[in-house]
Each structure stands twice: as structure tokens, then as C-alpha cells.
Amino acid sequence: MQPLYEGKAKRLYTTDDPNVLRMEYKDEATAFNAEKKAEFENKGRLNTAITLAMYRMLEAKGVETHLIDQVDDINLLVKNVDILMVEVIVRNIAAGSFCKRVGVEEGVEFNTPIVEFSYKSDELGDPLINDDYAREMGLATPEECAELKQKALVVNEVMIDFFNRCGLKLVDFKIEFGRTKDDEAKIVLADEISPDTCRLWDIETGKKMDKDRFRQDLGDVMGAYEEVLKRVESAI
Ligand code: UDP
């Protein structure tokens, strides 16, 4: 069966129900806008299980997501939403592109989280944008930008607390949102929440437990993902 859409880490398939899609998690990993690529056995399974647990945890805290159900180890059923072409990044501690862009040292803790928008475009390498760009590019209205920011900050608060219970510091993360296709046209959390999309540092040792192990060739990438899943499942 041909996927409806194939991304870097997932494939989306239609189902018998036009309102429902099947999201399959791949073992492929990419970094630096797909310049660096590798395949990790079990990554799809680990990210499926972590996303599922995170979505269920967030739903229980009142955050709506596109999750419907699990199909198997690497497949989730999700609502067929219109994905907003704005990625929302929340940063609690300086890392990654933030450090590169402004010359701040990795590890500096922010007093208040930073929320960033980027334009979801592989071709352009997901460039940083702001509310004015989003408005003029027709990506999101000013009201929608405010809603995305407010929702992302709620997700951040809930996840900081949850990962804390896992012995992990939530450094930063990227989330995406979709609009439901029913009359309500609600904005709900979509895509994934995993060590591919969050930076997580062990509270005790400072060890990086996320995709930076791949980006920076730190080794034992899947060992770290496995450990994240173990801690997430025991904190649920
Ligand atoms: N991120 C992501 N997808 C992207 C860009 C970023 O999931 O296309 C996540 C990344 O894993 C990190 C956070 O968003 O947890 C902030 O990433 P950053 O802007 O520092 O970019 P990077 O260092 O990944 O280039």
C-alpha cells in the first residue's frame, strides 16, 4: 500500500475511515536537514511507544491530541487533521540551533521558556519565522499564533513536571499542531513526542538521552531511547 505521505521518520497511510490515518514510525534517523542519515533497529518501535505514552499522559492533563489508538508496535491510528505548516519549538535550556544562532553556551537555563516558530519546509530547512511572517505567509492568523504559543507553554509545563519524575531535564522540544476537519475545527497536538523531537538530559549525570547522541556521534543512541521509554512507562 502506498503511503499518503512519507516524511523523514514516519509514513502516513489512509484507512477505511476518511477521518482516520495510520501513522507508521520508521527506523530511519536524519539530522541537519537530512544531510546525515542512519538506520537504527527498533527506533520506530521505541518512538511509537514513547509518543503513545506521552500523548496519553498529556490527554489525561487536558491537552487534546490527534491520537486515537495503537495498532501495533510501530503504528498508531490518528485523526486526519490539517497540519499547520508552523513548527513550534519551546526552549528551557540553551542548546542546538539556539546556541549556534546567538553564541550562547549550551546548558544556560532560561528564566522563562522561549517559544519559537519555524516554517515547516524541508526544502528551506525549516527556517525561523515569527507571528508576522506566519500572518503574511497565510500559515496562521495572529490569534492562531497566540493559541499555538499558549498551548505549547501548557505542554511544556506538563512535560517538565513529567520528565522530572523520570529523572530527566526537558531542555527543548518541537511540536506540531493540526486542525480537526469537523465543524469544531479545533487545534490539537499532532505528529510525535520522542527523543527525536525533544532534548532530554539525565538529571543526575547530565547524560544526553536524545537524538543529539546521533547528531554528535555520542554512541549508544538506541540504549538511551530504550532507557527513556523505561522511565516514561514507570512514571505513567
Ligand atoms: N527539532 C525537531 N525537528 C526539527 C527541528 C528541531 O524535532 O525539524 C527539535 C530538536 O530535536 C530539539 C528542538 O526541536 O529538541 C530544538 O531544535 P533546534 O532548533 O535546536 O535545532 P537542531 O539543533 O535540531 O538543528
Short mmCIF file of C-alpha atoms and ligand atoms in Angstrom, two decimals:
data_model
loop_
_atom_site.label_atom_id
_atom_site.label_comp_id
_atom_site.label_asym_id
_atom_site.label_seq_id
_atom_site.Cartn_x
_atom_site.Cartn_y
_atom_site.Cartn_z
CA MET A 1 0.00 0.00 0.00
CA GLN A 2 1.34 3.40 -1.00
CA PRO A 3 1.67 5.93 1.82
CA LEU A 4 -0.37 9.12 1.56
CA TYR A 5 2.71 10.93 2.77
CA GLU A 6 6.24 9.88 3.64
CA GLY A 7 8.35 12.01 5.95
CA LYS A 8 11.84 11.54 7.33
CA ALA A 9 10.79 9.42 10.31
CA LYS A 10 7.20 8.39 9.58
CA ARG A 11 4.78 7.31 6.89
CA LEU A 12 1.09 8.20 6.83
CA TYR A 13 -1.48 5.81 5.34
CA THR A 14 -5.18 6.20 4.69
CA THR A 15 -7.62 3.77 6.35
CA ASP A 16 -11.20 2.67 5.59
CA ASP A 17 -12.35 5.70 7.54
CA PRO A 18 -11.52 9.03 5.80
CA ASN A 19 -11.30 10.72 9.21
CA VAL A 20 -8.60 8.32 10.41
CA LEU A 21 -4.98 7.87 9.28
CA ARG A 22 -2.40 5.27 10.25
CA MET A 23 0.98 6.66 11.23
CA GLU A 24 3.92 4.28 10.86
CA TYR A 25 7.20 5.02 12.65
CA LYS A 26 10.34 4.20 10.65
CA ASP A 27 13.76 3.15 11.91
CA GLU A 28 15.46 5.85 9.84
CA ALA A 29 17.08 8.81 11.56
CA THR A 30 18.08 12.08 9.94
CA ALA A 31 19.84 15.16 11.27
CA PHE A 32 20.99 18.52 9.94
CA ASN A 33 18.11 18.75 7.49
CA ALA A 34 18.69 15.15 6.30
CA GLU A 35 22.38 15.70 5.45
CA LYS A 36 23.19 12.97 8.00
CA LYS A 37 21.23 9.71 7.77
CA ALA A 38 21.27 6.34 9.50
CA GLU A 39 19.01 3.46 10.38
CA PHE A 40 18.57 2.31 13.97
CA GLU A 41 16.93 -1.02 14.67
CA ASN A 42 13.95 -0.53 17.00
CA LYS A 43 13.79 3.27 16.70
CA GLY A 44 10.30 3.06 15.19
CA ARG A 45 9.09 0.83 17.99
CA LEU A 46 10.64 2.97 20.73
CA ASN A 47 9.31 6.27 19.33
CA THR A 48 5.85 4.77 18.83
CA ALA A 49 5.74 3.62 22.47
CA ILE A 50 7.16 6.91 23.82
CA THR A 51 4.78 9.07 21.74
CA LEU A 52 1.82 6.91 22.78
CA ALA A 53 2.69 7.20 26.47
CA MET A 54 3.32 10.96 26.20
CA TYR A 55 0.05 11.60 24.33
CA ARG A 56 -1.94 9.57 26.87
CA MET A 57 -0.25 11.43 29.72
CA LEU A 58 -0.95 14.81 28.07
CA GLU A 59 -4.57 13.86 27.27
CA ALA A 60 -5.05 12.99 30.97
CA LYS A 61 -3.84 16.53 31.77
CA GLY A 62 -6.41 18.04 29.39
CA VAL A 63 -4.18 18.55 26.31
CA GLU A 64 -6.02 17.38 23.20
CA THR A 65 -4.02 15.37 20.65
CA HIS A 66 -4.75 13.65 17.34
CA LEU A 67 -4.15 10.21 18.89
CA ILE A 68 -6.93 7.64 18.53
CA ASP A 69 -5.34 4.26 19.32
CA GLN A 70 -2.36 1.99 18.95
CA VAL A 71 -2.42 -0.57 16.11
CA ASP A 72 0.84 -2.44 16.79
CA ASP A 73 4.49 -1.84 17.75
CA ILE A 74 5.13 0.75 15.04
CA ASN A 75 1.67 2.01 14.05
CA LEU A 76 -0.74 4.48 15.66
CA LEU A 77 -4.19 5.50 14.48
CA VAL A 78 -4.60 9.27 14.43
CA LYS A 79 -7.29 11.76 13.44
CA ASN A 80 -6.90 13.05 9.91
CA VAL A 81 -6.15 16.70 10.70
CA ASP A 82 -4.91 19.60 8.58
CA ILE A 83 -1.35 20.07 9.81
CA LEU A 84 -0.43 23.72 10.37
CA MET A 85 2.78 24.49 8.49
CA VAL A 86 4.27 26.10 11.59
CA GLU A 87 6.53 24.09 13.89
CA VAL A 88 6.57 25.28 17.48
CA ILE A 89 9.80 24.97 19.46
CA VAL A 90 9.96 25.56 23.21
CA ARG A 91 13.32 26.00 24.93
CA ASN A 92 14.03 25.81 28.66
CA ILE A 93 17.82 25.46 28.38
CA ALA A 94 20.14 26.72 25.63
CA ALA A 95 21.12 24.02 23.11
CA GLY A 96 21.29 23.23 19.39
CA SER A 97 20.46 25.92 16.88
CA PHE A 98 19.81 28.49 19.62
CA CYS A 99 23.48 28.31 20.70
CA LYS A 100 24.69 28.41 17.11
CA ARG A 101 22.48 31.37 16.22
CA VAL A 102 23.25 33.65 19.16
CA GLY A 103 26.56 32.39 20.53
CA VAL A 104 25.24 31.40 23.96
CA GLU A 105 26.88 28.41 25.65
CA GLU A 106 24.95 25.12 25.81
CA GLY A 107 23.33 24.49 29.19
CA VAL A 108 22.37 28.07 30.13
CA GLU A 109 18.95 27.87 31.81
CA PHE A 110 16.32 30.41 30.78
CA ASN A 111 14.29 32.28 33.42
CA THR A 112 11.19 31.94 31.26
CA PRO A 113 10.79 29.49 28.35
CA ILE A 114 11.49 30.72 24.83
CA VAL A 115 8.86 29.89 22.21
CA GLU A 116 9.92 29.88 18.57
CA PHE A 117 8.08 29.30 15.30
CA SER A 118 9.61 27.79 12.20
CA TYR A 119 8.17 27.35 8.73
CA LYS A 120 7.65 23.64 8.08
CA SER A 121 9.57 23.31 4.82
CA ASP A 122 12.21 20.61 4.22
CA GLU A 123 13.28 22.44 1.08
CA LEU A 124 14.14 25.58 3.05
CA GLY A 125 15.42 23.74 6.14
CA ASP A 126 12.56 24.82 8.45
CA PRO A 127 13.59 28.49 8.75
CA LEU A 128 12.88 30.51 11.89
CA ILE A 129 9.86 32.80 11.43
CA ASN A 130 7.70 34.99 13.67
CA ASP A 131 4.00 35.84 14.00
CA ASP A 132 4.23 38.49 11.28
CA TYR A 133 5.76 36.04 8.79
CA ALA A 134 3.07 33.47 9.68
CA ARG A 135 0.32 36.05 9.09
CA GLU A 136 1.66 37.33 5.76
CA MET A 137 2.52 33.82 4.51
CA GLY A 138 -1.02 32.70 5.35
CA LEU A 139 0.31 30.00 7.72
CA ALA A 140 -1.57 31.14 10.84
CA THR A 141 -3.54 34.18 11.93
CA PRO A 142 -2.30 36.30 14.88
CA GLU A 143 -5.00 34.66 17.04
CA GLU A 144 -3.84 31.20 15.98
CA CYS A 145 -0.21 32.10 16.72
CA ALA A 146 -1.26 33.17 20.21
CA GLU A 147 -3.15 29.89 20.64
CA LEU A 148 -0.16 27.82 19.44
CA LYS A 149 2.11 29.64 21.85
CA GLN A 150 -0.28 29.26 24.78
CA LYS A 151 -0.83 25.54 24.05
CA ALA A 152 2.92 24.92 23.65
CA LEU A 153 3.60 26.52 27.03
CA VAL A 154 0.98 24.29 28.67
CA VAL A 155 2.58 21.23 27.02
CA ASN A 156 5.96 22.47 28.30
CA GLU A 157 4.73 22.81 31.90
CA VAL A 158 3.15 19.35 31.89
CA MET A 159 6.18 17.74 30.25
CA ILE A 160 8.76 19.46 32.51
CA ASP A 161 6.94 18.03 35.51
CA PHE A 162 6.52 14.57 33.96
CA PHE A 163 10.13 14.23 32.75
CA ASN A 164 11.31 15.47 36.13
CA ARG A 165 9.62 12.41 37.61
CA CYS A 166 11.59 10.36 35.05
CA GLY A 167 14.87 11.88 36.27
CA LEU A 168 15.15 13.83 33.00
CA LYS A 169 15.54 17.54 32.28
CA LEU A 170 13.43 18.80 29.39
CA VAL A 171 15.91 21.03 27.53
CA ASP A 172 13.78 21.84 24.47
CA PHE A 173 11.32 20.26 22.08
CA LYS A 174 9.47 20.70 18.80
CA ILE A 175 5.75 20.10 18.42
CA GLU A 176 3.27 20.38 15.59
CA PHE A 177 -0.43 21.12 15.58
CA GLY A 178 -3.31 20.16 13.31
CA ARG A 179 -6.82 21.44 12.81
CA THR A 180 -9.60 18.85 13.08
CA LYS A 181 -11.69 18.55 9.93
CA ASP A 182 -15.03 18.51 11.79
CA ASP A 183 -17.24 21.56 12.41
CA GLU A 184 -15.31 22.37 15.57
CA ALA A 185 -12.03 22.87 13.61
CA LYS A 186 -10.12 22.58 16.87
CA ILE A 187 -6.34 22.95 17.04
CA VAL A 188 -4.88 19.76 18.54
CA LEU A 189 -1.38 18.44 19.15
CA ALA A 190 -0.16 16.25 16.25
CA ASP A 191 2.97 14.46 14.98
CA GLU A 192 5.24 12.87 17.63
CA ILE A 193 6.87 13.45 21.01
CA SER A 194 10.02 11.37 21.32
CA PRO A 195 13.79 11.66 21.83
CA ASP A 196 13.87 12.56 18.11
CA THR A 197 11.93 15.75 18.87
CA CYS A 198 12.86 16.55 22.50
CA ARG A 199 16.24 17.15 24.12
CA LEU A 200 16.39 15.27 27.41
CA TRP A 201 19.32 15.27 29.84
CA ASP A 202 19.70 12.90 32.76
CA ILE A 203 19.24 14.98 35.93
CA GLU A 204 21.92 13.09 37.88
CA THR A 205 24.66 12.76 35.28
CA GLY A 206 23.80 15.31 32.57
CA LYS A 207 23.98 12.49 30.00
CA LYS A 208 22.23 13.31 26.72
CA MET A 209 19.35 10.87 26.22
CA ASP A 210 18.05 12.05 22.82
CA LYS A 211 18.86 12.46 19.14
CA ASP A 212 21.93 14.55 20.00
CA ARG A 213 23.63 11.16 20.60
CA PHE A 214 23.22 10.62 16.83
CA ARG A 215 23.86 14.24 15.78
CA GLN A 216 27.07 14.40 17.84
CA ASP A 217 28.19 10.74 17.37
CA LEU A 218 27.99 10.05 21.11
CA GLY A 219 27.16 6.35 20.60
CA ASP A 220 24.54 4.01 22.10
CA VAL A 221 21.66 6.01 20.59
CA MET A 222 19.05 3.28 21.00
CA GLY A 223 20.27 2.44 24.51
CA ALA A 224 19.33 5.99 25.51
CA TYR A 225 15.90 5.80 23.78
CA GLU A 226 15.27 2.44 25.48
CA GLU A 227 16.10 3.99 28.85
CA VAL A 228 13.79 6.97 28.16
CA LEU A 229 10.93 4.56 27.36
CA LYS A 230 11.59 2.54 30.52
CA ARG A 231 11.48 5.68 32.69
CA VAL A 232 8.44 7.11 30.89
CA GLU A 233 6.49 3.88 31.34
CA SER A 234 7.33 3.67 35.02
CA ALA A 235 6.37 7.33 35.63
CA ILE A 236 2.94 6.99 33.96
N1 UDP B 1 13.51 19.67 16.35
C1 UDP B 1 12.77 18.71 15.67
N2 UDP B 1 12.63 18.82 14.32
C2 UDP B 1 13.17 19.84 13.61
C3 UDP B 1 13.92 20.80 14.30
C4 UDP B 1 14.07 20.69 15.65
O1 UDP B 1 12.24 17.78 16.28
O2 UDP B 1 12.99 19.88 12.38
C5 UDP B 1 13.65 19.57 17.81
C6 UDP B 1 15.06 19.19 18.23
O3 UDP B 1 15.19 17.79 18.39
C7 UDP B 1 15.22 19.90 19.55
C8 UDP B 1 14.34 21.15 19.39
O4 UDP B 1 13.42 20.85 18.36
O5 UDP B 1 14.70 19.12 20.61
C9 UDP B 1 15.12 22.39 19.06
O6 UDP B 1 15.91 22.13 17.95
P1 UDP B 1 16.96 23.20 17.39
O7 UDP B 1 16.22 24.38 16.87
O8 UDP B 1 17.98 23.47 18.44
O9 UDP B 1 17.57 22.55 16.11
P2 UDP B 1 18.66 21.44 15.84
O10 UDP B 1 19.72 21.57 16.85
O11 UDP B 1 17.88 20.16 15.90
O12 UDP B 1 19.09 21.78 14.45
#
